[in-house]
GROMACS .gro file of C-alpha atoms in nm:
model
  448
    1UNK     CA    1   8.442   6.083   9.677
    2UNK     CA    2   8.600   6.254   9.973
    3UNK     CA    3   8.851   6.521   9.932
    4UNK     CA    4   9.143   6.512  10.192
    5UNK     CA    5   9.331   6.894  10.215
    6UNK     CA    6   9.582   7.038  10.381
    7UNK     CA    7   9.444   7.344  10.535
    8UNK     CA    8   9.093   7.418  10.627
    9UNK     CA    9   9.004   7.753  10.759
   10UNK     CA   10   8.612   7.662  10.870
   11UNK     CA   11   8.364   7.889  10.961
   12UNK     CA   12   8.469   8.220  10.868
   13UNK     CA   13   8.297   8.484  10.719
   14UNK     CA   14   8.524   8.534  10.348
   15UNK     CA   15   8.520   8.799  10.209
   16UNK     CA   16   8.472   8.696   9.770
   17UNK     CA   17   8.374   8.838   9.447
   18UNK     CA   18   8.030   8.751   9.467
   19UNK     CA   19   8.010   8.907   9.871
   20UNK     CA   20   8.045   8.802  10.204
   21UNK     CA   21   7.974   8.479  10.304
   22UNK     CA   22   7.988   8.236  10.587
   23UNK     CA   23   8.192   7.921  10.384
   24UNK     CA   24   8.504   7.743  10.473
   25UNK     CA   25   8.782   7.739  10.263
   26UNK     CA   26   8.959   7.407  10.151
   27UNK     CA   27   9.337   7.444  10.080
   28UNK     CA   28   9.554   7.143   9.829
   29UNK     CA   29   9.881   7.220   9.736
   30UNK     CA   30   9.879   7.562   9.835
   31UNK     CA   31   9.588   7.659   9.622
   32UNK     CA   32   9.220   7.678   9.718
   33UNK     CA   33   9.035   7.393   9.584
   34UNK     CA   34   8.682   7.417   9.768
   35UNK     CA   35   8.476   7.711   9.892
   36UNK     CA   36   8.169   7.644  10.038
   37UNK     CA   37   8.067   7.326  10.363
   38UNK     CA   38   8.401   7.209  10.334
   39UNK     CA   39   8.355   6.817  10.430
   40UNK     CA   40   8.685   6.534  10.395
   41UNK     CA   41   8.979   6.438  10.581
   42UNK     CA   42   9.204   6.771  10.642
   43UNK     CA   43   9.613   6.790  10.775
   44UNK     CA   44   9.463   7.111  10.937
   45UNK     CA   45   9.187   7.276  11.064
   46UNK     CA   46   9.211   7.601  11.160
   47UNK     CA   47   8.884   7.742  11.317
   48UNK     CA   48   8.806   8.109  11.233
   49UNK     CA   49   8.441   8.132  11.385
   50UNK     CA   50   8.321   8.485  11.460
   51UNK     CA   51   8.651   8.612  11.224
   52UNK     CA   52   8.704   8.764  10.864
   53UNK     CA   53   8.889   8.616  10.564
   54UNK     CA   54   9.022   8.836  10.315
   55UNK     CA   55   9.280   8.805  10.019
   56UNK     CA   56   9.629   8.864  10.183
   57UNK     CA   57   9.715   9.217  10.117
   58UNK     CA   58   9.946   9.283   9.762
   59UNK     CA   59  10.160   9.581   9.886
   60UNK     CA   60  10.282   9.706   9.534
   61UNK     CA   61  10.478  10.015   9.663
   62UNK     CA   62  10.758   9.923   9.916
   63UNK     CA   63  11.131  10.019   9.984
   64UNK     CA   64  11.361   9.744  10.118
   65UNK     CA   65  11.656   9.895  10.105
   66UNK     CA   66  11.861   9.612   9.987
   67UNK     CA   67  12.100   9.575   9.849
   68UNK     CA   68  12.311   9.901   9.967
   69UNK     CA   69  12.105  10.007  10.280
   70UNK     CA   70  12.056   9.728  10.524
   71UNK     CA   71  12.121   9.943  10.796
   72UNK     CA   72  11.756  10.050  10.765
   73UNK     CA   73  11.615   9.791  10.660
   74UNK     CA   74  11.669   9.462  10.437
   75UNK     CA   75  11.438   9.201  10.238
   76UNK     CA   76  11.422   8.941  10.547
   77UNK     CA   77  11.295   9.233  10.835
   78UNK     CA   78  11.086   9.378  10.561
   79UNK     CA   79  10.882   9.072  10.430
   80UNK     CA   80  10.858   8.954  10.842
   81UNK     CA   81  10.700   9.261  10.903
   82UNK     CA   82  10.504   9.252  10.588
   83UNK     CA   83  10.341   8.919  10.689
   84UNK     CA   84  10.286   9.044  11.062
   85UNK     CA   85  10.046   9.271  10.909
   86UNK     CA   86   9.871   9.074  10.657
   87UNK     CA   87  10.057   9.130  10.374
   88UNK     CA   88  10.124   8.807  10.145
   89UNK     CA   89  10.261   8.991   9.817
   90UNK     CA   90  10.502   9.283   9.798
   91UNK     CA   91  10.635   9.530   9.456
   92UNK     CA   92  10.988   9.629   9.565
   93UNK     CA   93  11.132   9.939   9.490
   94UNK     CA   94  11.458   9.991   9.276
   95UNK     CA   95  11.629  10.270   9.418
   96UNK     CA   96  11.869  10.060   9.642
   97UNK     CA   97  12.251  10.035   9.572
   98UNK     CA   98  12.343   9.973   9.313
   99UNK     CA   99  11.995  10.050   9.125
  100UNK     CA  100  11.781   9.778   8.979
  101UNK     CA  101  11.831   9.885   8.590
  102UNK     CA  102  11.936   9.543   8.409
  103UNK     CA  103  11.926   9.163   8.428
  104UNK     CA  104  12.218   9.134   8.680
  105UNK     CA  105  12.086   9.379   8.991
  106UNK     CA  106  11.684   9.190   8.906
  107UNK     CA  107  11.857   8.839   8.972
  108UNK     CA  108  12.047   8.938   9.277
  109UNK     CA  109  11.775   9.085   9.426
  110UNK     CA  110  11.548   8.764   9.312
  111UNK     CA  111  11.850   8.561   9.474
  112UNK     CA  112  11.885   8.767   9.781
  113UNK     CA  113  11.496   8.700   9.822
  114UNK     CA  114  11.478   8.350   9.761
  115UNK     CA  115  11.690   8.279  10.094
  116UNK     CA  116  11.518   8.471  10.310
  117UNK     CA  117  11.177   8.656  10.226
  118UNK     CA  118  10.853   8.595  10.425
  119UNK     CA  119  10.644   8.649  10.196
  120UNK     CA  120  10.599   8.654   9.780
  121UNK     CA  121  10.768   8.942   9.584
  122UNK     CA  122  10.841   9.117   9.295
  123UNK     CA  123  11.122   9.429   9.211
  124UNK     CA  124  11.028   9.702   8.980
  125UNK     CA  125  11.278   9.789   8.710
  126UNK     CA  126  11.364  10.174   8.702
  127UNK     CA  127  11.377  10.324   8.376
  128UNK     CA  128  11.591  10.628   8.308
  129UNK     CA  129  11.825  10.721   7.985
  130UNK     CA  130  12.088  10.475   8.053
  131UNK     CA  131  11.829  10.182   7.964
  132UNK     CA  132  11.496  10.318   7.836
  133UNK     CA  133  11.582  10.139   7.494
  134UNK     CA  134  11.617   9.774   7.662
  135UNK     CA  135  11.285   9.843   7.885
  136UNK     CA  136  11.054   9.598   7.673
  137UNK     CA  137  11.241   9.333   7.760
  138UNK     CA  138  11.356   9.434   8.075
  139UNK     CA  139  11.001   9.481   8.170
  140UNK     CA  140  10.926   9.135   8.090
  141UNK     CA  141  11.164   8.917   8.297
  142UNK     CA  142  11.006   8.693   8.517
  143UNK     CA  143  10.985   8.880   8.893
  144UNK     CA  144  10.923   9.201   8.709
  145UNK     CA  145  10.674   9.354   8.861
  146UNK     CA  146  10.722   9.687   8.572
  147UNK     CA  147  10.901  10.007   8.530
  148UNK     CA  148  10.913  10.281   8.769
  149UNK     CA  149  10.994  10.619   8.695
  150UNK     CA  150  11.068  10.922   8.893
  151UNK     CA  151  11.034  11.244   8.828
  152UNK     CA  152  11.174  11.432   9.115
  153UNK     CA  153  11.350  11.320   9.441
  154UNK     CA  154  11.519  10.998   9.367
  155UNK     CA  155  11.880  10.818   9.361
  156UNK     CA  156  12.183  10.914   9.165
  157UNK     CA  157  12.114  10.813   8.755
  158UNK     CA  158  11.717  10.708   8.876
  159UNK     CA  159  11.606  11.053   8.834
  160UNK     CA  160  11.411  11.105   8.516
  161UNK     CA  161  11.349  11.487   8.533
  162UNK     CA  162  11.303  11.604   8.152
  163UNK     CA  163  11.032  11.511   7.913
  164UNK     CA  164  11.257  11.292   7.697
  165UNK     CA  165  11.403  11.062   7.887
  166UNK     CA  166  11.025  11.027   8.015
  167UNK     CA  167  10.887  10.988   7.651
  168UNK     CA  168  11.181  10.792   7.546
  169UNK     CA  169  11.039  10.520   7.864
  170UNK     CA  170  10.697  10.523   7.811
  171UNK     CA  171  10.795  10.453   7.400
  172UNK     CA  172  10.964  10.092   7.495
  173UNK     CA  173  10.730   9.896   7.618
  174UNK     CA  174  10.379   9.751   7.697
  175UNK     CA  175  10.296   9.685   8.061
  176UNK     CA  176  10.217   9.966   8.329
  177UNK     CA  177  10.434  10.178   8.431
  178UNK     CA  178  10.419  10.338   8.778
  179UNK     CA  179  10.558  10.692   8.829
  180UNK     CA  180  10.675  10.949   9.141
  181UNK     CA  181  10.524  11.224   8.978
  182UNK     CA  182  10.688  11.527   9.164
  183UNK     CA  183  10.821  11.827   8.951
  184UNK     CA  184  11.207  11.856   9.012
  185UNK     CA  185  11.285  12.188   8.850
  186UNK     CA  186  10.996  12.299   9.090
  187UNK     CA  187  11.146  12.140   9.367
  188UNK     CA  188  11.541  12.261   9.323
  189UNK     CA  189  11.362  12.613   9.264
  190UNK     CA  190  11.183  12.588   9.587
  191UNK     CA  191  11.475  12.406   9.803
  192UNK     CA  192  11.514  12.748  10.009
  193UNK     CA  193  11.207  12.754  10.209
  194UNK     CA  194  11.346  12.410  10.329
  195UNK     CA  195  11.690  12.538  10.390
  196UNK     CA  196  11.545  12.840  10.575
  197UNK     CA  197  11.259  12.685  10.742
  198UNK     CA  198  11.291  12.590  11.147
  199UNK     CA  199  11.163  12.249  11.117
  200UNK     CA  200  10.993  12.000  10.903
  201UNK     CA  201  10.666  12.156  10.922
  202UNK     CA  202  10.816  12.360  10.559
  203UNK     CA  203  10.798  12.067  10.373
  204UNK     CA  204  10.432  12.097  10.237
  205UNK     CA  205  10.518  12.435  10.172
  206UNK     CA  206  10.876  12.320   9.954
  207UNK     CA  207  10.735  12.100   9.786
  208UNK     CA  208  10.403  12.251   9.726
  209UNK     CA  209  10.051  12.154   9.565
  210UNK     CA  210  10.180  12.269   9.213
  211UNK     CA  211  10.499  12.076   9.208
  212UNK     CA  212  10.261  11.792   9.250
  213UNK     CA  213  10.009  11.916   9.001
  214UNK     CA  214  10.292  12.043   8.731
  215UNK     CA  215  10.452  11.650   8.685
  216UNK     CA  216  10.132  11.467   8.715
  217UNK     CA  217   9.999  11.694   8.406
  218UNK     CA  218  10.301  11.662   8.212
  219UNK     CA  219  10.322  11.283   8.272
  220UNK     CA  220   9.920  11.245   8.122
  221UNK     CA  221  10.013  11.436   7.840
  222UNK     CA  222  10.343  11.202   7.757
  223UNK     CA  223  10.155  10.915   7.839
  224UNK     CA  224   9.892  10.987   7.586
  225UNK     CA  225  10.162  11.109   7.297
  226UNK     CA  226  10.287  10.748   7.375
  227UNK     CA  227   9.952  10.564   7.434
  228UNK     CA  228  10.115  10.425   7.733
  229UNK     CA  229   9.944  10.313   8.080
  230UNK     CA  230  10.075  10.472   8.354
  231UNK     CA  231   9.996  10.418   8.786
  232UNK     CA  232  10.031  10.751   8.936
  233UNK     CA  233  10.175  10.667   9.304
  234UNK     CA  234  10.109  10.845   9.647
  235UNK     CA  235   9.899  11.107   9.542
  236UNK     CA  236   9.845  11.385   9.835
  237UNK     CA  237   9.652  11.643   9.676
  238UNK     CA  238   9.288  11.689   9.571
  239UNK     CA  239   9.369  11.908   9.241
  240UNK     CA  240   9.545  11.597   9.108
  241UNK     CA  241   9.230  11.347   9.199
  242UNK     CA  242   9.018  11.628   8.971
  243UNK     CA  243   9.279  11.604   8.685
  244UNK     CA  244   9.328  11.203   8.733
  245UNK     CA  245   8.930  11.148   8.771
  246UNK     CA  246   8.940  11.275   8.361
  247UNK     CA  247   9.218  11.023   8.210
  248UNK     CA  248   9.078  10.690   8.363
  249UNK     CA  249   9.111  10.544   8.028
  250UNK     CA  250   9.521  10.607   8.084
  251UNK     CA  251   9.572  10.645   8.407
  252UNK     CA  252   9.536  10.421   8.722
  253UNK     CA  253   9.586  10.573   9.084
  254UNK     CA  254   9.769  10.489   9.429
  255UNK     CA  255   9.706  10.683   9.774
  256UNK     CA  256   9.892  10.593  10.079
  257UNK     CA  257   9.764  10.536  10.434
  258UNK     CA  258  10.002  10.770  10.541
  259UNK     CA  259   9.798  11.048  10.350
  260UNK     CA  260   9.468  10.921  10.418
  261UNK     CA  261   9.522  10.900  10.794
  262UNK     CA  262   9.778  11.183  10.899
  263UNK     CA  263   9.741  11.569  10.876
  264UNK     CA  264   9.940  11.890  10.815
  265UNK     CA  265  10.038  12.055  11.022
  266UNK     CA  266   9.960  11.846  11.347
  267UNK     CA  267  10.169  11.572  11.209
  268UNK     CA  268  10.466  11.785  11.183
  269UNK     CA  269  10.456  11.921  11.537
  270UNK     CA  270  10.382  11.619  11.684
  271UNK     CA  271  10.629  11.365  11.514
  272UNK     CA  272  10.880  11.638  11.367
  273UNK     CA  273  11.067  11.448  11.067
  274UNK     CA  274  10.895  11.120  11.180
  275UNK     CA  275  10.637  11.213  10.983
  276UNK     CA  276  10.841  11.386  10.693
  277UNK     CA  277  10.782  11.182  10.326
  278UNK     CA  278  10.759  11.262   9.952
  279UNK     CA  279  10.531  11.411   9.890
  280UNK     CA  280  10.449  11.524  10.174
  281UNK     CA  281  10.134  11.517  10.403
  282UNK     CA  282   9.934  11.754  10.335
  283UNK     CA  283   9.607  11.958  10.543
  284UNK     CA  284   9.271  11.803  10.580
  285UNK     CA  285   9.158  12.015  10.256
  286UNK     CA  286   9.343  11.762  10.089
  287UNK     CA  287   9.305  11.478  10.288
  288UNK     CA  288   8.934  11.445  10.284
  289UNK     CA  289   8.980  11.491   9.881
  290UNK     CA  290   9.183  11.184   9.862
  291UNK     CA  291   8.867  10.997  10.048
  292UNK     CA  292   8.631  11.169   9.858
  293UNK     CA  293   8.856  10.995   9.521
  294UNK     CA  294   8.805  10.638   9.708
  295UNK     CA  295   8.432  10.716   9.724
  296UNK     CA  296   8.383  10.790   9.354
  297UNK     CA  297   8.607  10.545   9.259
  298UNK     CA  298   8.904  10.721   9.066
  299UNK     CA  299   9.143  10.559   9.352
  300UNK     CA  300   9.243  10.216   9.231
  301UNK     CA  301   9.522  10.156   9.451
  302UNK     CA  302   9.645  10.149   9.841
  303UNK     CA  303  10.026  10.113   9.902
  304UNK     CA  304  10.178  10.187  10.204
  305UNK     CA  305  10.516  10.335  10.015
  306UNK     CA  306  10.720  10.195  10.319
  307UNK     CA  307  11.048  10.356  10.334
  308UNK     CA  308  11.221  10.311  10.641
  309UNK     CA  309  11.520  10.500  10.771
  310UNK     CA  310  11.700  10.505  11.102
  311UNK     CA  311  11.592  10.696  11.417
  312UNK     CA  312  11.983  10.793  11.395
  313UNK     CA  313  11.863  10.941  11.065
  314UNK     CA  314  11.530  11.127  11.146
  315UNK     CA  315  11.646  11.318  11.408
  316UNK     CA  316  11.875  11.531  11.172
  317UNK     CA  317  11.756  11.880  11.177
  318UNK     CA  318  11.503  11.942  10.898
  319UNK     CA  319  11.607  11.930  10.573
  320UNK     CA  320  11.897  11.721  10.617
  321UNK     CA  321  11.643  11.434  10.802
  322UNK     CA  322  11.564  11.195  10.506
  323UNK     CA  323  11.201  11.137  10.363
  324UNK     CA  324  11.020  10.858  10.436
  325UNK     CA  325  10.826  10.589  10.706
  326UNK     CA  326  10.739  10.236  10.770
  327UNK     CA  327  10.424  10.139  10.645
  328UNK     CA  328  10.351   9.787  10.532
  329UNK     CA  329  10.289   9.625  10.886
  330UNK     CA  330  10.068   9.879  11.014
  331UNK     CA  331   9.856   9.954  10.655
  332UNK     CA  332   9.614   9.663  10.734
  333UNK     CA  333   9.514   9.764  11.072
  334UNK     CA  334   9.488  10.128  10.990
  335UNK     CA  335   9.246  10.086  10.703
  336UNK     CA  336   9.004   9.816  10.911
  337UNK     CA  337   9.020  10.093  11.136
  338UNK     CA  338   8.880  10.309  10.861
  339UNK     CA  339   8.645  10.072  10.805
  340UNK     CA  340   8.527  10.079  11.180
  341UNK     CA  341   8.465  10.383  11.178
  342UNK     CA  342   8.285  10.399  10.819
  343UNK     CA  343   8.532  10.535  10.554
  344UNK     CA  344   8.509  10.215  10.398
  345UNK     CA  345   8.349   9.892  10.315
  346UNK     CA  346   8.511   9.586  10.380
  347UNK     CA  347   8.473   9.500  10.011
  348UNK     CA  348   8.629   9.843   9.891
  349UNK     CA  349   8.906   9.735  10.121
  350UNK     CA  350   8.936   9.400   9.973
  351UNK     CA  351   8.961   9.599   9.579
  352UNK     CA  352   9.212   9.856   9.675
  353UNK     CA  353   9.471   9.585   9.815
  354UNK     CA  354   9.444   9.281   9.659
  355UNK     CA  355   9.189   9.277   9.361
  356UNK     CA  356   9.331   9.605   9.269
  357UNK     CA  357   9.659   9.564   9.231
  358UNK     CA  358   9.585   9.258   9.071
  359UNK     CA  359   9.436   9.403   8.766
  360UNK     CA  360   9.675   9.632   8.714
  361UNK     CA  361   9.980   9.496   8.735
  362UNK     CA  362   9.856   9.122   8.563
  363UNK     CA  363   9.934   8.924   8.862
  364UNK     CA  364   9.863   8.512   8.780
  365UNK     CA  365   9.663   8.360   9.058
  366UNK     CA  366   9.599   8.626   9.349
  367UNK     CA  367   9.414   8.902   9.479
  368UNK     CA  368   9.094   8.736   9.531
  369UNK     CA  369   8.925   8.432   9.746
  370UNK     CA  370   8.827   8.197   9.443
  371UNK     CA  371   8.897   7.838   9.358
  372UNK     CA  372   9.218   7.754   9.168
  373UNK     CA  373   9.399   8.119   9.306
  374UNK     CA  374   9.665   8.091   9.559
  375UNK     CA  375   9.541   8.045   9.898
  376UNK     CA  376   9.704   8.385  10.037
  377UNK     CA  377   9.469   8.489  10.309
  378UNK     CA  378   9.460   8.733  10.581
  379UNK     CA  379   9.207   8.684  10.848
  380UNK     CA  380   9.084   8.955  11.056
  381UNK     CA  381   8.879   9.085  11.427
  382UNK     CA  382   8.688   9.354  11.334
  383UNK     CA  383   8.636   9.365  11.684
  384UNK     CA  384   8.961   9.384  11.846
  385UNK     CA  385   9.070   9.701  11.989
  386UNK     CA  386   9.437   9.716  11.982
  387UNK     CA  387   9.698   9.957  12.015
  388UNK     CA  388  10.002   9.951  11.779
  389UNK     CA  389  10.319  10.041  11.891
  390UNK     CA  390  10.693  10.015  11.828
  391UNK     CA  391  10.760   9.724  11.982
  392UNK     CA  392  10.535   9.527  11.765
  393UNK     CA  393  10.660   9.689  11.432
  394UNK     CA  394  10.905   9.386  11.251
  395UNK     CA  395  11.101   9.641  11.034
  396UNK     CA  396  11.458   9.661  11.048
  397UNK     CA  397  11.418  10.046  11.164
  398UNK     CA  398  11.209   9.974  11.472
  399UNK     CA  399  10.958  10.230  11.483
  400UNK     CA  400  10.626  10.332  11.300
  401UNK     CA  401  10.436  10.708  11.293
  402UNK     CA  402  10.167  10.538  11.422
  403UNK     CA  403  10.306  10.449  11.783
  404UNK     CA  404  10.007  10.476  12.037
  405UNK     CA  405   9.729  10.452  11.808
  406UNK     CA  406   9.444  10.247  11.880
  407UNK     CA  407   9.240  10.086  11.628
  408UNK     CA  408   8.966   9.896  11.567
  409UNK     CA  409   9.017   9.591  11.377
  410UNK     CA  410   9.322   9.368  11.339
  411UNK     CA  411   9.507   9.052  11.150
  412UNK     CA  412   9.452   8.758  11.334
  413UNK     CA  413   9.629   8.535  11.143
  414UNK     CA  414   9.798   8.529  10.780
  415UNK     CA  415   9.803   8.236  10.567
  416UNK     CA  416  10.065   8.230  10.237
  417UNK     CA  417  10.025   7.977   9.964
  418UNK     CA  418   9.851   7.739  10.215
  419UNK     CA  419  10.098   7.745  10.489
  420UNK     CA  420   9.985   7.936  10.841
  421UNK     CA  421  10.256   8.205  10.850
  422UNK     CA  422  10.167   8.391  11.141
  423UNK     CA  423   9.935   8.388  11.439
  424UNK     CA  424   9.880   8.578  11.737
  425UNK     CA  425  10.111   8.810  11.592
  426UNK     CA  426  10.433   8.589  11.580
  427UNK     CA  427  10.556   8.471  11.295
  428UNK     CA  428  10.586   8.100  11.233
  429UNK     CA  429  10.800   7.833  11.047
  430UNK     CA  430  11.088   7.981  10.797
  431UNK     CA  431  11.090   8.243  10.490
  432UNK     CA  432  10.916   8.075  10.216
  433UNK     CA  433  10.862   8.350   9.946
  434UNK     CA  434  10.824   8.306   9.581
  435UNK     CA  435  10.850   8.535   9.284
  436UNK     CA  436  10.514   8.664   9.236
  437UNK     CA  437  10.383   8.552   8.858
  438UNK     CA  438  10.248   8.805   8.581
  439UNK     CA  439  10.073   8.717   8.282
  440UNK     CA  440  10.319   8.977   8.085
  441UNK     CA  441  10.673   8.810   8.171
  442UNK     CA  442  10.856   8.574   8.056
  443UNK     CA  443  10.789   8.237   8.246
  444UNK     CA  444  11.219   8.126   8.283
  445UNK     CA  445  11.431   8.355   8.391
  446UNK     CA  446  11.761   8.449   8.230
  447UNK     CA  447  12.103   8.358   8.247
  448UNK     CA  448  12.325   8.531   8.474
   0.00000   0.00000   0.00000
């Protein structure tokens, strides 16, 4: 019997757990159905001769800003620019205004989402004192995508500096739970370099290798009083790869492109507080040890941490200039760039942002090309040669570190839940995003 679809992508070269192959894809009801010579009456064909398929990025680390912050950005500019890139699934960060730390701020955010996201999503729940006893079943509504803690640097009631409130999170509760692990006593202690220093090429220095080092150690050992899983995010420094590479059985790792591509302290003078984040970018001692941590393996995770701000904003003089950068539109590019140049395989790209991410966090139905999973698909030129540059970036804020860089490699085309979303870099039809799904949530959502 002949199968009719509604999306064939024919002739590719996908990229799936068992290799890459040259198959077309077969796409019913927004799921993939047939892998393989795709034969049968098809809606549409989309020809991707000569092209890559992958499984649509999952970009668990991103700031959005809303509610509270739209001037920098907001869900509908974020998940546009997500999609330009290749990105199908985003992990939201709650830090906005008011914070994301009950039922009521999950829903609007969910609500705010469902009239105007791009692409799928999720919103992390922060945990701090105020709710670390309703976490396990906080953690569990549906569009959960976990708890977040941080340990230094964060917004208003967020911050979770002392080992208690940090035990009393990790005790409530079964799924992951990612963590900023920066030391803030270490940090406050160290604020005067910053206030001193002449420009923003102090803020390795402020907040150093050991305020790094000093959190991520006392987070393992809380995490193993508790027998909790925790996902270390952004790590910049080789020491904590050494200590990370020994708790595998606890601990689950995130680097940033940001990290893996820039370098103290020609980042600094070139981009001033452009390139300013937490933590911070570090020198190519520490850079080549966070590739070195892909190539063994103890990396499981790349984010892009996106975390716009204004121009307005980064041209404050250093420290006042806030921390962060775009990131999710230009992580795709950047790492087949990487790949280009032989950092990486195409299949370690593929495992670090989709299959990844997928194990980790218990996402239903994505992260890899395989029949019955959600047809989100990014398809790539390794061949192009383009350059990216401001004027392509989608975000809200307008600009990316990266303006002027050329790479090697580049989404062609991104494809979410069986609909072609964008092509030729412009984005087509309207936001269709949907909660992402995890195996540890509830299926309804609450009352509000």
């Amino acid at each position: 019997m002949t199968s009719t679809f509604d999306l064939v992508l024919a002739g590719g070269r996908i990229v799936t757990p068992g290799g890459i192959t040259e198959a077309d894809i077969g796409i019913t009801g927004g799921r993939i159905t047939a892998i393989g010579d795709v034969s049968g009456a098809a809606a549409e064909r989309l020809d991707v001769g000569g092209l890559h398929v992958l499984p649509g990025v999952i970009d668990s680390q991103v700031h959005f800003r809303e509610p509270g912050l739209e001037h920098k950005e907001d869900i509908t500019h974020g998940t546009r620019s997500a999609i330009k890139g290749g990105v199908t699934s985003i992990f939201e960060m709650p830090n906005t205004s008011p914070l994301t730390l009950d039922e009521r701020t999950l829903c609007d955010k969910l609500d705010r989402s469902a009239r105007g996201a791009w692409c799928d999503y999720a919103f992390f729940m922060g945990g701090n004192h105020e709710n670390a006893h309703r976490l396990s079943d906080l953690e569990r509504l549906p569009g959960c995508a976990g708890v977040k803690i941080f340990m230094g640097s964060s917004t208003g009631t967020l911050l979770a500096k002392d080992d208690e409130v940090i035990a009393a999170v990790l005790a409530n509760g079964s799924r992951r739970v990612s963590v900023h692990a920066e030391d803030e006593d270490r940090l406050v202690e160290r604020q005067p370099i910053a206030v001193d220093a002449e420009g923003p090429e102090a803020h390795p220095d402020w907040r150093d290798v050991e305020s790094a080092v000093r959190a991520t150690r006392r987070l393992l050992a809380l995490a193993r009083a508790a027998n909790r899983r925790v996902h270390v995010l952004h790590i910049s420094t080789r020491d904590e790869m050494e200590i990370l590479a020994a708790h595998k059985d606890l601990a689950t790792v995130e680097v940033t492109l940001n990290h893996l591509t820039m370098t103290a302290p020609e980042c600094y003078e070139r981009l001033g507080a452009f390139a300013q984040m937490n933590p911070p970018v570090r020198d190519e001692h520490h850079r080549l040890g966070l590739w070195e941590a892909i190539r063994t393996g103890v990396v499981d995770v790349i984010g892009s941490d996106h975390a716009p701000h204004t121009v307005e904003e980064k041209e404050r003089p250093y420290p006042s200039s806030p921390s962060g950068m775009p990131g999710v539109q230009t992580s795709l590019p950047l790492l087949l760039d990487h790949v280009h140049r032989g950092r990486l395989t195409l299949e370690r790209l593929v495992d670090l942002t989709a299959a990844g991410p997928q194990r980790i966090f218990g996402i239903i139905g994505k992260g890899r090309i395989a029949v019955g999973y959600d047809a989100d698909l990014a398809v790539v030129d390794l061949a192009a040669r383009r350059e990216i540059t401001d004027e392509w970036i989608a975000s809200k804020c307008g600009w990316t570190p990266f303006d002027g860089t050329m790479v090697t490699g580049w989404p062609v085309a991104t494809i979410l839940r069986g609909h072609v979303v964008m092509r030729d870099d412009e984005v087509l039809g309207t936001p269709s995003g949907q909660p992402v799904r995890f195996f540890d949530t509830s299926p309804t959502r609450p009352a509000t």
